[in-house]
């Protein structure tokens, strides 16, 4: 096991900069998820670490070794591909044994390690079959078994679950988490699915346009997004952003929105005071807005546009002043389209953003 | 205007089978007649009216053909030329096909077009300068010269077929192999090549038959060391009937064997699945 360290890695394809001077450290035995929309460069970055792409600038370290100029086979890595890349002309056993055979391990050891890897993924009974005789989920298991059988320093996974159907994906997700806990491998996992990222990662690196925008624990990424993009990309529904203007009256800081006034916490107020008369965005998650049936002094009046009962809770689309926002309520909260409600934003859950730059107002 | 109702499905299917049958007969009857004649004794071949049923079985005609002057030598030449062509076109064509399938490079489309356009250049126009060049290089009237020309003729198909074969082998598979410890060449030989093998074999057999059947270049470029088709082409007009039938049979057999072995693969290539 080893850590992965990227220093100023850049990769261009013609004039397109796919990865732009990325610094990233994945600690030993850590599970890091690279998350971003398609085309953000996350797969390219992973392939740079694997050695399947040559970096144009910067260095890649695995453990203490600078592997930038090494071919993939010398990097002591294993990779799971999006389309599994299971060898169709080899049996499941030979697929899992492939890396070990390349290392010229003795047959007895190969046998043992293939069996162990197969057991971890519950595919012991499939060892004699060919990939054509397997389902998509089973092939995925073979691909993962093949990767862990070589006991790599670093495990790289490129959207391994994206080709599975929804139910199977849910099942495999939990199983991958268990498995990776068990083998304690340093893992870098690429996905565009924010739920996968939140549920799997020790840390998440959110990428956009070839850059890492935020690198933090799942909870911090969710609660304290670095900018409007991260807040909108992560979480379902996306974070609400309400525009407002900072007012300072009689030493009190308030933010005026088209739906009414919002009073920040004293700490946030201190930051906002410096932005007097500037426009800001109030970032708040749907579950941090309290819907009240009757008027309250610190609440904004709003009209219900859409009610979506989702079983565990209701999702409301509300009109507040000029803005539309999403609010979640308890499933038993009685509400109808067109009804007026009062919304109270939990001040300590608000993420203040600068309107002009879209970045959070925190150092 | 009211359209006519489509004919009942059964009739449509029946017509289709009828047409298939007619086409099959159109191809099979000459093959049948040639084969029958090739295994009949001389007097049956010359007899008139002809019977459609085999009268008597004999190897006399075939033996007469094989023992005729120059035939065995030309068969040997044909085999050598075909094998040389096959080897050369695979050695040159398969890497070109692989490159076309795997890499993006400047002028790729032009390259692909150029490959095809060589087929548009008639061998008739090429053959005289080629003959001159081969005389100059002391290659005239050798199996090598014929094999070289056949390779040139086969290469476009070989390159395009092998490239489509390699496109069918996912790049990810080779990358997976490289991550698991292979170098570029090992990834090719351990993963891409075994998966491409059936396609490469079909392409090779195709090349073999092309060379085996090619008449024109072989006739122009050789004098004494003729291949079988070139030999027959020159001899045929002046030969007795049994010789012609036996010769025809000999030319036919490899093509039929080829179709038998690669039809499954060719069908796959053309997108028709065969159960």
Coordinates of C-alpha atoms in Angstrom, one line a residue:
Chain A
X1 CA 0.0 0.0 0.0
X2 CA 1.2 3.5 -0.7
X3 CA 0.0 7.0 -1.1
X4 CA -0.6 8.8 -4.4
X5 CA 0.9 12.2 -4.9
X6 CA 0.2 14.4 -7.9
X7 CA 2.2 17.6 -8.4
X8 CA 1.1 20.1 -11.0
X9 CA -0.2 17.4 -13.4
X10 CA -1.3 18.8 -16.7
X11 CA -2.6 16.9 -19.7
X12 CA -3.7 18.4 -23.0
X13 CA -5.3 16.9 -26.1
X14 CA -4.5 19.2 -28.9
X15 CA -5.7 22.6 -27.7
X16 CA -8.0 21.1 -25.1
X17 CA -6.6 21.2 -21.5
X18 CA -8.1 18.1 -20.0
X19 CA -6.3 18.3 -16.7
X20 CA -5.0 21.6 -15.5
X21 CA -2.1 21.7 -13.1
X22 CA -3.7 19.4 -10.5
X23 CA -2.2 18.8 -7.1
X24 CA -3.7 15.9 -5.2
X25 CA -2.6 13.6 -2.4
X26 CA -4.3 10.4 -1.5
X27 CA -3.1 9.0 1.8
X28 CA -2.0 5.5 2.3
X29 CA -5.1 3.2 2.6
X30 CA -7.5 6.1 1.9
X31 CA -10.5 5.8 -0.4
X32 CA -10.7 9.0 -2.5
X33 CA -13.5 9.6 -5.0
X34 CA -12.8 11.8 -8.0
X35 CA -16.2 13.4 -8.7
X36 CA -17.3 15.6 -11.6
X37 CA -19.6 15.9 -14.6
X38 CA -18.6 14.2 -17.8
X39 CA -15.8 15.8 -19.6
X40 CA -14.3 17.4 -16.5
X41 CA -11.0 15.4 -16.9
X42 CA -11.5 13.0 -14.0
X43 CA -11.0 9.9 -16.1
X44 CA -8.0 11.5 -17.9
X45 CA -6.4 12.2 -14.5
X46 CA -6.9 8.6 -13.4
X47 CA -5.4 7.4 -16.7
X48 CA -2.4 9.7 -16.1
X49 CA -1.9 8.0 -12.7
X50 CA -2.2 4.6 -14.4
X51 CA 0.3 5.6 -17.0
X52 CA -2.1 5.0 -19.8
X53 CA -1.7 8.7 -20.7
X54 CA 1.6 10.6 -20.7
X55 CA 1.4 13.8 -18.6
X56 CA 2.5 17.0 -20.4
X57 CA 3.7 18.6 -17.2
X58 CA 4.0 17.8 -13.5
X59 CA 5.0 14.6 -11.6
X60 CA 3.1 11.6 -10.4
X61 CA 4.3 9.7 -7.3
X62 CA 3.2 6.4 -6.0
X63 CA 4.6 5.8 -2.5
X64 CA 8.1 7.3 -2.5
X65 CA 8.7 6.6 -6.2
X66 CA 8.4 9.1 -9.0
X67 CA 6.4 7.0 -11.6
X68 CA 5.9 9.8 -14.1
X69 CA 8.0 8.2 -16.8
X70 CA 7.2 4.6 -16.0
X71 CA 4.9 2.4 -18.1
X72 CA 1.7 1.1 -16.5
X73 CA 3.2 -2.3 -15.8
X74 CA 6.0 -0.8 -13.6
X75 CA 3.7 1.3 -11.4
X76 CA 2.3 -1.5 -9.2
X77 CA -1.2 -0.5 -9.7
X78 CA -4.4 -2.2 -10.7
X79 CA -7.3 -0.7 -12.5
X80 CA -11.0 -1.5 -12.9
X81 CA -12.4 -0.2 -16.2
X82 CA -15.8 1.2 -16.9
X83 CA -16.6 -1.6 -19.4
X84 CA -15.0 -4.2 -17.2
X85 CA -12.4 -5.1 -19.8
X86 CA -12.6 -8.8 -18.9
X87 CA -10.6 -10.9 -21.4
X88 CA -13.2 -12.8 -23.4
X89 CA -10.8 -15.5 -24.5
X90 CA -9.8 -16.5 -21.0
X91 CA -11.8 -18.3 -18.3
X92 CA -12.7 -16.4 -15.1
X93 CA -9.8 -18.2 -13.4
X94 CA -7.3 -17.1 -16.0
X95 CA -8.6 -13.6 -16.0
X96 CA -8.0 -13.2 -12.3
X97 CA -4.7 -15.0 -12.6
X98 CA -3.5 -12.8 -15.5
X99 CA -1.6 -10.3 -13.5
X100 CA -0.1 -13.0 -11.3
X101 CA 1.0 -15.0 -14.3
X102 CA 2.7 -11.9 -15.7
X103 CA 4.6 -11.7 -12.4
X104 CA 5.6 -15.3 -12.9
X105 CA 4.3 -16.4 -9.6
X106 CA 4.4 -20.2 -8.9
X107 CA 1.2 -22.1 -9.8
X108 CA 0.4 -22.9 -6.2
X109 CA 0.4 -19.3 -5.2
X110 CA -1.6 -18.2 -8.2
X111 CA -4.2 -20.8 -7.3
X112 CA -4.4 -19.7 -3.8
X113 CA -4.6 -16.0 -4.6
X114 CA -7.2 -16.4 -7.3
X115 CA -9.3 -18.4 -5.0
X116 CA -9.0 -15.8 -2.3
X117 CA -9.9 -13.0 -4.6
X118 CA -12.8 -15.0 -6.0
X119 CA -14.1 -15.7 -2.5
X120 CA -14.0 -12.0 -1.6
X121 CA -16.3 -11.3 -4.5
X122 CA -18.4 -14.4 -4.2
X123 CA -17.6 -15.8 -7.6
X124 CA -15.9 -19.0 -6.6
X125 CA -18.4 -21.1 -8.5
X126 CA -17.8 -19.2 -11.8
X127 CA -14.0 -19.8 -12.1
X128 CA -14.3 -22.3 -15.0
X129 CA -16.7 -20.2 -17.0
X130 CA -15.9 -17.8 -19.9
X131 CA -17.0 -14.1 -19.6
X132 CA -19.6 -14.6 -22.4
X133 CA -21.5 -16.9 -19.9
X134 CA -21.6 -14.2 -17.2
X135 CA -24.0 -11.4 -16.5
X136 CA -22.9 -7.8 -16.3
X137 CA -22.7 -7.8 -12.5
X138 CA -20.7 -11.0 -12.5
X139 CA -18.2 -9.6 -15.1
X140 CA -17.8 -6.6 -12.9
X141 CA -17.0 -8.9 -10.0
X142 CA -14.4 -10.7 -12.1
X143 CA -12.8 -7.3 -13.1
X144 CA -12.6 -6.3 -9.4
X145 CA -11.2 -9.7 -8.4
X146 CA -8.6 -9.5 -11.1
X147 CA -7.5 -6.1 -9.9
X148 CA -7.2 -7.1 -6.2
X149 CA -5.6 -10.4 -6.9
X150 CA -2.3 -8.7 -7.8
X151 CA -2.3 -6.9 -4.4
X152 CA -1.5 -3.6 -6.0
X153 CA 0.0 -0.6 -4.2
X154 CA -2.9 1.5 -5.5
X155 CA -6.3 0.5 -6.9
X156 CA -7.8 2.7 -9.6
X157 CA -11.4 2.4 -10.5
X158 CA -13.0 4.2 -13.5
X159 CA -16.8 4.4 -13.1
X160 CA -17.0 0.7 -12.3
X161 CA -20.7 0.7 -11.4
X162 CA -22.0 2.9 -14.2
X163 CA -22.8 0.1 -16.6
X164 CA -24.9 -1.8 -14.0
X165 CA -28.6 -1.4 -13.6
X166 CA -29.9 0.6 -10.7
X167 CA -30.6 -2.2 -8.2
X168 CA -27.4 -4.0 -8.9
X169 CA -25.5 -0.8 -8.6
X170 CA -26.9 -0.2 -5.1
X171 CA -25.9 -3.8 -4.1
X172 CA -22.4 -3.6 -5.6
X173 CA -21.9 -0.2 -4.0
X174 CA -22.3 -1.5 -0.5
X175 CA -20.3 -4.6 -1.4
X176 CA -17.4 -2.5 -2.8
X177 CA -17.3 -0.5 0.4
X178 CA -17.1 -3.6 2.5
X179 CA -14.5 -5.1 0.2
X180 CA -12.3 -2.1 0.2
X181 CA -12.5 -1.8 4.0
X182 CA -11.3 -5.4 4.1
X183 CA -8.4 -5.1 1.8
X184 CA -7.4 -1.6 3.0
X185 CA -6.1 -0.6 -0.4
X186 CA -5.3 2.9 -1.4
X187 CA -8.1 3.6 -3.8
X188 CA -8.9 6.3 -6.3
X189 CA -12.4 6.0 -7.6
X190 CA -13.8 8.0 -10.5
X191 CA -17.5 8.6 -10.8
X192 CA -20.0 11.2 -12.0
X193 CA -22.6 9.9 -9.5
X194 CA -22.6 12.2 -6.5
X195 CA -24.5 9.6 -4.4
X196 CA -21.8 7.1 -5.1
X197 CA -19.2 9.6 -4.1
X198 CA -20.9 10.6 -0.8
X199 CA -21.5 7.0 0.2
X200 CA -18.1 5.5 -0.7
X201 CA -15.4 8.1 -0.2
X202 CA -13.3 8.9 2.8
X203 CA -12.7 12.1 0.9
X204 CA -14.1 13.5 -2.3
X205 CA -12.2 15.6 -4.9
X206 CA -14.7 17.5 -6.9
X207 CA -13.4 18.3 -10.4
X208 CA -14.6 20.7 -13.0
X209 CA -12.9 21.9 -16.2
X210 CA -9.7 19.9 -15.4
X211 CA -9.3 21.4 -12.0
X212 CA -10.0 20.2 -8.5
X213 CA -12.4 22.7 -6.9
X214 CA -12.8 21.1 -3.5
X215 CA -11.2 18.2 -1.7
X216 CA -12.7 17.3 1.5
X217 CA -14.8 14.8 3.5
X218 CA -18.2 13.9 2.1
X219 CA -20.0 15.7 4.9
X220 CA -18.0 18.9 4.5
X221 CA -18.5 18.8 0.7
X222 CA -22.2 18.4 1.2
X223 CA -22.6 21.0 4.0
X224 CA -19.9 23.5 3.1
X225 CA -19.5 23.5 -0.7
X226 CA -16.6 25.7 -1.9
X227 CA -18.7 27.3 -4.6
X228 CA -22.0 27.4 -6.4
X229 CA -21.0 24.6 -8.7
X230 CA -20.2 22.1 -5.9
X231 CA -23.4 23.0 -4.1
X232 CA -25.5 22.5 -7.2
X233 CA -23.7 19.3 -8.3
X234 CA -23.8 17.5 -5.0
X235 CA -27.0 16.6 -3.2
X236 CA -30.4 15.8 -4.5
X237 CA -32.1 18.3 -4.8
X238 CA -29.2 20.6 -5.5
X239 CA -28.5 23.4 -3.0
X240 CA -30.8 26.4 -3.3
X241 CA -29.2 29.7 -4.1
X242 CA -31.2 32.9 -3.2
X243 CA -29.8 36.2 -4.3
X244 CA -29.6 39.1 -1.8
X245 CA -28.0 42.4 -1.0
X246 CA -26.0 43.0 2.2
X247 CA -27.4 45.9 4.3
X248 CA -25.8 47.3 7.4
X249 CA -28.2 49.3 9.6
X250 CA -27.5 50.4 13.1
X251 CA -24.6 48.0 13.4
X252 CA -26.9 45.1 12.4
X253 CA -26.1 43.1 9.3
X254 CA -29.1 41.9 7.2
X255 CA -29.4 40.5 3.8
X256 CA -32.3 41.7 1.7
X257 CA -33.8 39.3 -0.8
X258 CA -36.7 39.7 -3.1
X259 CA -38.7 37.6 -0.7
X260 CA -37.8 39.4 2.5
X261 CA -34.9 39.9 5.0
X262 CA -32.6 37.3 6.3
X263 CA -30.5 37.7 9.4
X264 CA -27.1 35.9 9.4
X265 CA -25.4 34.4 12.4
X266 CA -23.1 36.8 14.2
X267 CA -20.0 35.0 12.8
X268 CA -21.4 35.2 9.2
X269 CA -22.5 38.7 9.9
X270 CA -18.9 39.7 10.6
X271 CA -17.8 38.4 7.2
X272 CA -20.8 39.9 5.4
X273 CA -20.2 43.3 7.0
X274 CA -17.2 43.8 4.8
X275 CA -19.4 43.3 1.7
X276 CA -21.8 46.1 2.6
X277 CA -24.2 46.8 -0.3
X278 CA -22.7 44.0 -2.4
X279 CA -24.8 41.2 -3.8
X280 CA -24.4 37.7 -2.3
X281 CA -26.0 34.3 -2.7
X282 CA -27.6 32.5 0.2
X283 CA -26.8 28.8 -0.3
X284 CA -29.1 26.5 1.7
X285 CA -30.1 22.9 1.4
X286 CA -33.8 21.9 1.1
X287 CA -33.8 20.1 4.4
X288 CA -32.4 23.2 6.2
X289 CA -35.5 25.2 5.4
X290 CA -38.4 24.9 7.8
X291 CA -41.9 25.3 6.3
X292 CA -44.4 26.9 8.7
X293 CA -48.1 27.0 8.0
X294 CA -48.5 30.4 9.8
X295 CA -46.6 33.6 9.7
X296 CA -43.5 34.1 11.8
X297 CA -41.4 37.2 12.3
X298 CA -38.1 35.8 10.8
X299 CA -39.7 33.7 8.0
X300 CA -40.1 34.5 4.3
X301 CA -43.5 34.2 2.7
X302 CA -43.7 31.7 -0.1
X303 CA -46.2 30.1 -2.5
X304 CA -46.3 26.3 -3.1
X305 CA -45.8 25.6 -6.9
X306 CA -45.3 21.8 -6.9
X307 CA -45.8 19.1 -4.3
X308 CA -43.9 15.9 -4.8
X309 CA -44.6 13.2 -2.2
X310 CA -41.5 10.9 -2.1
X311 CA -42.6 8.6 0.6
X312 CA -40.0 9.4 3.3
X313 CA -40.6 13.1 2.8
X314 CA -42.3 15.7 0.6
X315 CA -40.4 17.8 -1.9
X316 CA -41.9 21.2 -2.4
X317 CA -41.0 23.7 -5.1
X318 CA -41.7 27.2 -3.8
X319 CA -41.8 30.6 -5.1
X320 CA -40.1 33.1 -2.8
X321 CA -40.0 36.7 -4.3
X322 CA -38.3 36.2 -7.6
X323 CA -36.7 32.9 -6.8
X324 CA -37.8 29.3 -7.0
X325 CA -36.4 27.0 -4.3
X326 CA -36.8 23.4 -3.2
X327 CA -37.9 22.6 0.3
X328 CA -38.3 19.3 2.0
X329 CA -41.0 18.7 4.7
X330 CA -42.1 15.7 6.7
X331 CA -44.2 13.2 4.8
X332 CA -47.2 14.0 7.0
X333 CA -47.0 17.8 6.5
X334 CA -50.3 18.7 4.9
X335 CA -49.8 21.1 1.9
X336 CA -51.5 21.9 -1.4
X337 CA -50.4 23.6 -4.6
X338 CA -51.0 27.4 -4.4
X339 CA -51.0 27.4 -0.6
X340 CA -49.0 30.1 1.2
X341 CA -46.3 29.0 3.6
X342 CA -43.6 30.7 5.7
X343 CA -40.1 29.5 5.3
X344 CA -37.5 29.8 8.1
X345 CA -33.9 29.3 6.9
X346 CA -31.7 27.8 9.6
X347 CA -29.1 30.5 9.8
X348 CA -26.3 28.3 10.9
X349 CA -26.7 26.1 7.9
X350 CA -26.5 28.9 5.4
X351 CA -23.5 28.8 3.1
X352 CA -22.8 32.4 2.0
X353 CA -21.4 32.9 -1.5
X354 CA -20.2 35.9 -3.4
X355 CA -22.6 36.6 -6.3
X356 CA -19.9 37.8 -8.7
X357 CA -17.4 34.9 -8.3
X358 CA -19.7 32.2 -7.1
X359 CA -17.2 31.3 -4.4
X360 CA -18.0 30.7 -0.8
X361 CA -17.3 33.7 1.5
X362 CA -14.9 31.8 3.8
X363 CA -11.2 31.8 3.7
Chain B
X1 CA -54.7 6.3 -54.7
X2 CA -55.4 3.1 -52.8
X3 CA -52.4 0.9 -52.5
X4 CA -52.6 -2.8 -53.3
X5 CA -52.6 -4.9 -50.3
X6 CA -49.3 -6.6 -49.7
X7 CA -49.2 -10.2 -50.8
X8 CA -49.8 -12.8 -48.0
X9 CA -46.7 -13.5 -46.1
X10 CA -46.5 -17.1 -47.2
X11 CA -46.3 -16.2 -50.9
X12 CA -43.6 -13.6 -50.1
X13 CA -41.6 -16.1 -48.3
X14 CA -42.2 -18.7 -51.0
X15 CA -40.9 -16.3 -53.7
X16 CA -37.9 -15.6 -51.7
X17 CA -37.1 -19.2 -51.4
X18 CA -37.7 -19.7 -55.1
X19 CA -35.2 -16.9 -55.9
X20 CA -32.7 -18.3 -53.5
X21 CA -33.1 -21.7 -55.1
X22 CA -32.6 -20.2 -58.6
X23 CA -29.5 -18.4 -57.6
X24 CA -28.1 -21.5 -55.9
X25 CA -28.8 -23.6 -59.0
X26 CA -27.2 -21.0 -61.2
X27 CA -24.0 -21.3 -59.2
X28 CA -24.3 -25.0 -58.4
X29 CA -25.1 -26.5 -61.8
X30 CA -21.8 -25.5 -63.5
X31 CA -20.0 -26.7 -60.4
X32 CA -21.8 -30.0 -60.5
X33 CA -21.2 -30.4 -64.3
X34 CA -17.5 -29.6 -64.0
X35 CA -17.1 -31.9 -61.0
X36 CA -19.0 -34.7 -62.7
X37 CA -16.9 -34.4 -65.9
X38 CA -13.7 -34.2 -63.9
X39 CA -14.5 -37.7 -62.4
X40 CA -15.7 -39.2 -65.7
X41 CA -13.7 -41.2 -68.2
X42 CA -12.8 -39.6 -71.6
X43 CA -15.5 -41.3 -73.7
X44 CA -18.3 -40.1 -71.3
X45 CA -17.1 -36.5 -71.6
X46 CA -17.1 -36.6 -75.4
X47 CA -20.4 -38.5 -75.6
X48 CA -23.5 -36.6 -76.8
X49 CA -26.3 -36.1 -75.7
X50 CA -24.9 -35.5 -72.2
X51 CA -26.5 -37.2 -69.2
X52 CA -27.1 -35.2 -66.1
X53 CA -26.4 -38.3 -64.0
X54 CA -22.9 -39.6 -63.4
X55 CA -22.4 -42.5 -65.8
X56 CA -19.2 -44.0 -64.4
X57 CA -16.7 -42.9 -61.9
X58 CA -13.1 -42.7 -62.9
X59 CA -9.9 -40.8 -61.9
X60 CA -8.6 -41.1 -65.5
X61 CA -9.4 -37.5 -66.5
X62 CA -7.9 -36.0 -63.3
X63 CA -4.8 -38.1 -63.7
X64 CA -4.5 -37.2 -67.3
X65 CA -4.7 -33.5 -66.2
X66 CA -2.2 -33.9 -63.4
X67 CA 0.3 -35.8 -65.6
X68 CA 0.1 -33.2 -68.4
X69 CA 3.2 -31.3 -68.9
X70 CA 3.7 -28.4 -66.5
X71 CA 0.6 -28.9 -64.5
X72 CA 2.1 -30.2 -61.3
X73 CA 4.8 -27.6 -61.4
X74 CA 2.3 -24.9 -61.8
X75 CA 0.2 -26.2 -58.9
X76 CA 3.4 -26.1 -56.8
X77 CA 4.0 -22.6 -58.0
X78 CA 0.5 -21.6 -57.2
X79 CA 0.7 -22.9 -53.7
X80 CA 4.1 -21.2 -53.1
X81 CA 2.8 -17.9 -54.5
X82 CA -0.4 -18.0 -52.5
X83 CA 1.4 -18.8 -49.3
X84 CA 4.0 -16.1 -49.9
X85 CA 1.2 -13.6 -50.7
X86 CA -0.7 -14.6 -47.6
X87 CA 2.4 -14.2 -45.4
X88 CA 3.5 -10.9 -46.9
X89 CA 0.1 -9.4 -46.9
X90 CA -0.5 -10.3 -43.2
X91 CA 2.9 -9.1 -42.2
X92 CA 2.5 -5.8 -43.9
X93 CA -1.3 -5.5 -43.8
X94 CA -2.2 -6.5 -40.2
X95 CA 0.0 -3.8 -38.6
X96 CA -1.4 -1.2 -41.0
X97 CA -4.9 -2.4 -40.1
X98 CA -4.0 -2.3 -36.4
X99 CA -2.7 1.3 -36.8
X100 CA -5.9 2.4 -38.6
X101 CA -8.0 0.8 -35.9
X102 CA -6.1 2.1 -32.8
X103 CA -4.4 5.4 -33.5
X104 CA -5.5 8.8 -34.6
X105 CA -2.9 10.4 -36.8
X106 CA -2.6 13.2 -39.3
X107 CA -3.9 12.2 -42.7
X108 CA -5.6 9.1 -41.5
X109 CA -8.6 9.5 -43.7
X110 CA -6.5 10.3 -46.7
X111 CA -4.5 7.2 -45.9
X112 CA -7.6 5.0 -45.8
X113 CA -8.8 6.5 -49.1
X114 CA -5.4 5.9 -50.8
X115 CA -5.5 2.3 -49.7
X116 CA -8.8 1.9 -51.5
X117 CA -7.8 3.9 -54.5
X118 CA -5.0 1.4 -55.3
X119 CA -7.7 -1.0 -56.2
X120 CA -9.0 1.5 -58.7
X121 CA -5.7 1.4 -60.6
X122 CA -6.1 -1.3 -63.3
X123 CA -3.5 -4.1 -63.1
X124 CA -3.6 -4.1 -66.9
X125 CA -1.9 -0.7 -67.0
X126 CA 0.5 -1.6 -64.2
X127 CA 1.6 -4.9 -65.6
X128 CA 3.9 -3.8 -68.4
X129 CA 6.0 -1.3 -66.3
X130 CA 6.0 -4.0 -63.6
X131 CA 7.3 -6.6 -66.0
X132 CA 10.0 -4.1 -67.1
X133 CA 10.9 -3.4 -63.5
X134 CA 11.0 -7.1 -62.6
X135 CA 13.2 -7.8 -65.6
X136 CA 15.6 -5.1 -64.4
X137 CA 15.7 -6.5 -60.9
X138 CA 16.1 -10.0 -62.1
X139 CA 12.8 -11.0 -60.6
X140 CA 11.0 -11.7 -63.8
X141 CA 9.5 -15.1 -64.2
X142 CA 9.9 -15.9 -60.5
X143 CA 7.3 -16.9 -57.9
X144 CA 8.5 -13.9 -55.8
X145 CA 7.5 -11.4 -58.5
X146 CA 4.0 -12.8 -58.7
X147 CA 3.7 -13.0 -55.0
X148 CA 4.7 -9.3 -54.7
X149 CA 2.0 -8.2 -57.2
X150 CA -0.6 -10.4 -55.5
X151 CA 0.4 -8.9 -52.2
X152 CA -0.2 -5.4 -53.6
X153 CA -3.5 -6.5 -54.9
X154 CA -4.5 -8.2 -51.6
X155 CA -3.3 -5.5 -49.3
X156 CA -6.2 -3.1 -49.5
X157 CA -8.7 -5.8 -48.5
X158 CA -6.3 -7.2 -45.9
X159 CA -5.7 -3.7 -44.3
X160 CA -9.4 -2.8 -44.3
X161 CA -10.6 -6.2 -43.0
X162 CA -7.9 -6.4 -40.3
X163 CA -8.6 -2.9 -39.2
X164 CA -12.3 -3.7 -38.8
X165 CA -11.2 -6.9 -36.9
X166 CA -9.0 -4.9 -34.5
X167 CA -11.7 -2.2 -34.1
X168 CA -13.8 -5.1 -32.7
X169 CA -11.2 -5.7 -30.1
X170 CA -11.7 -3.1 -27.4
X171 CA -8.7 -0.9 -26.6
X172 CA -9.6 -1.2 -22.9
X173 CA -8.7 -4.9 -23.1
X174 CA -5.1 -4.1 -24.1
X175 CA -4.9 -1.3 -21.5
X176 CA -6.1 -3.7 -18.9
X177 CA -3.4 -6.1 -19.9
X178 CA -0.8 -3.3 -19.8
X179 CA -1.8 -2.3 -16.3
X180 CA -1.6 -6.0 -15.2
X181 CA 2.0 -6.3 -16.3
X182 CA 2.2 -6.5 -20.1
X183 CA 4.3 -4.3 -22.3
X184 CA 2.8 -3.0 -25.5
X185 CA 3.8 -6.0 -27.5
X186 CA 2.7 -8.5 -24.9
X187 CA -0.6 -6.8 -24.6
X188 CA -1.0 -7.3 -28.3
X189 CA 0.1 -10.9 -28.5
X190 CA -1.6 -12.0 -25.3
X191 CA -4.9 -10.2 -25.7
X192 CA -5.5 -8.4 -29.1
X193 CA -4.1 -11.1 -31.3
X194 CA -5.9 -14.1 -29.9
X195 CA -9.2 -12.2 -30.1
X196 CA -8.5 -11.1 -33.6
X197 CA -7.3 -14.5 -34.8
X198 CA -10.5 -15.8 -36.4
X199 CA -10.8 -12.5 -38.4
X200 CA -7.2 -12.6 -39.4
X201 CA -7.5 -16.2 -40.5
X202 CA -10.5 -15.3 -42.7
X203 CA -8.6 -12.5 -44.2
X204 CA -5.6 -14.8 -44.8
X205 CA -7.8 -17.4 -46.5
X206 CA -9.4 -14.7 -48.6
X207 CA -5.9 -13.6 -49.7
X208 CA -4.9 -17.2 -50.5
X209 CA -7.9 -17.6 -52.8
X210 CA -7.4 -14.3 -54.4
X211 CA -3.8 -15.3 -55.3
X212 CA -4.8 -18.8 -56.2
X213 CA -7.4 -17.5 -58.8
X214 CA -5.5 -14.5 -60.1
X215 CA -4.7 -14.9 -63.9
X216 CA -3.7 -11.7 -65.5
X217 CA -0.6 -10.5 -63.5
X218 CA 0.5 -14.1 -63.2
X219 CA 0.4 -14.6 -67.0
X220 CA 2.2 -11.4 -67.8
X221 CA 4.9 -11.7 -65.2
X222 CA 5.9 -15.3 -65.8
X223 CA 7.0 -17.4 -68.8
X224 CA 8.1 -20.8 -67.5
X225 CA 7.3 -20.6 -63.8
X226 CA 3.6 -20.2 -64.3
X227 CA 1.0 -20.5 -61.6
X228 CA -1.9 -22.9 -62.3
X229 CA -4.4 -20.2 -63.5
X230 CA -1.8 -18.7 -65.7
X231 CA -0.8 -22.1 -67.0
X232 CA -4.4 -23.0 -67.7
X233 CA -5.2 -19.6 -69.2
X234 CA -2.5 -20.2 -71.8
X235 CA -3.2 -23.9 -72.4
X236 CA -6.9 -23.9 -72.2
X237 CA -7.8 -22.9 -75.8
X238 CA -5.5 -25.6 -77.2
X239 CA -6.5 -28.3 -74.8
X240 CA -8.9 -31.3 -75.1
X241 CA -12.2 -31.2 -73.1
X242 CA -11.1 -33.5 -70.3
X243 CA -8.1 -31.3 -69.5
X244 CA -10.4 -28.2 -69.3
X245 CA -12.9 -29.9 -66.9
X246 CA -10.2 -31.3 -64.7
X247 CA -8.5 -27.9 -64.7
X248 CA -11.7 -26.1 -63.8
X249 CA -12.3 -28.5 -61.0
X250 CA -8.8 -27.9 -59.6
X251 CA -9.3 -24.2 -59.6
X252 CA -12.7 -24.5 -58.0
X253 CA -11.9 -26.7 -55.0
X254 CA -9.9 -24.2 -52.9
X255 CA -12.5 -21.5 -53.3
X256 CA -15.3 -23.8 -52.1
X257 CA -13.2 -25.1 -49.2
X258 CA -12.5 -21.4 -48.3
X259 CA -16.2 -20.5 -48.3
X260 CA -17.0 -23.5 -46.2
X261 CA -14.5 -22.6 -43.5
X262 CA -14.9 -18.9 -43.3
X263 CA -18.6 -18.4 -44.1
X264 CA -19.4 -18.2 -40.4
X265 CA -16.9 -15.5 -39.9
X266 CA -17.7 -13.6 -43.1
X267 CA -21.3 -13.6 -42.1
X268 CA -20.4 -12.1 -38.8
X269 CA -18.3 -9.5 -40.7
X270 CA -21.3 -8.6 -42.8
X271 CA -23.6 -8.4 -39.8
X272 CA -25.6 -11.6 -40.6
X273 CA -25.8 -14.0 -37.7
X274 CA -25.8 -17.7 -38.4
X275 CA -27.2 -20.1 -35.9

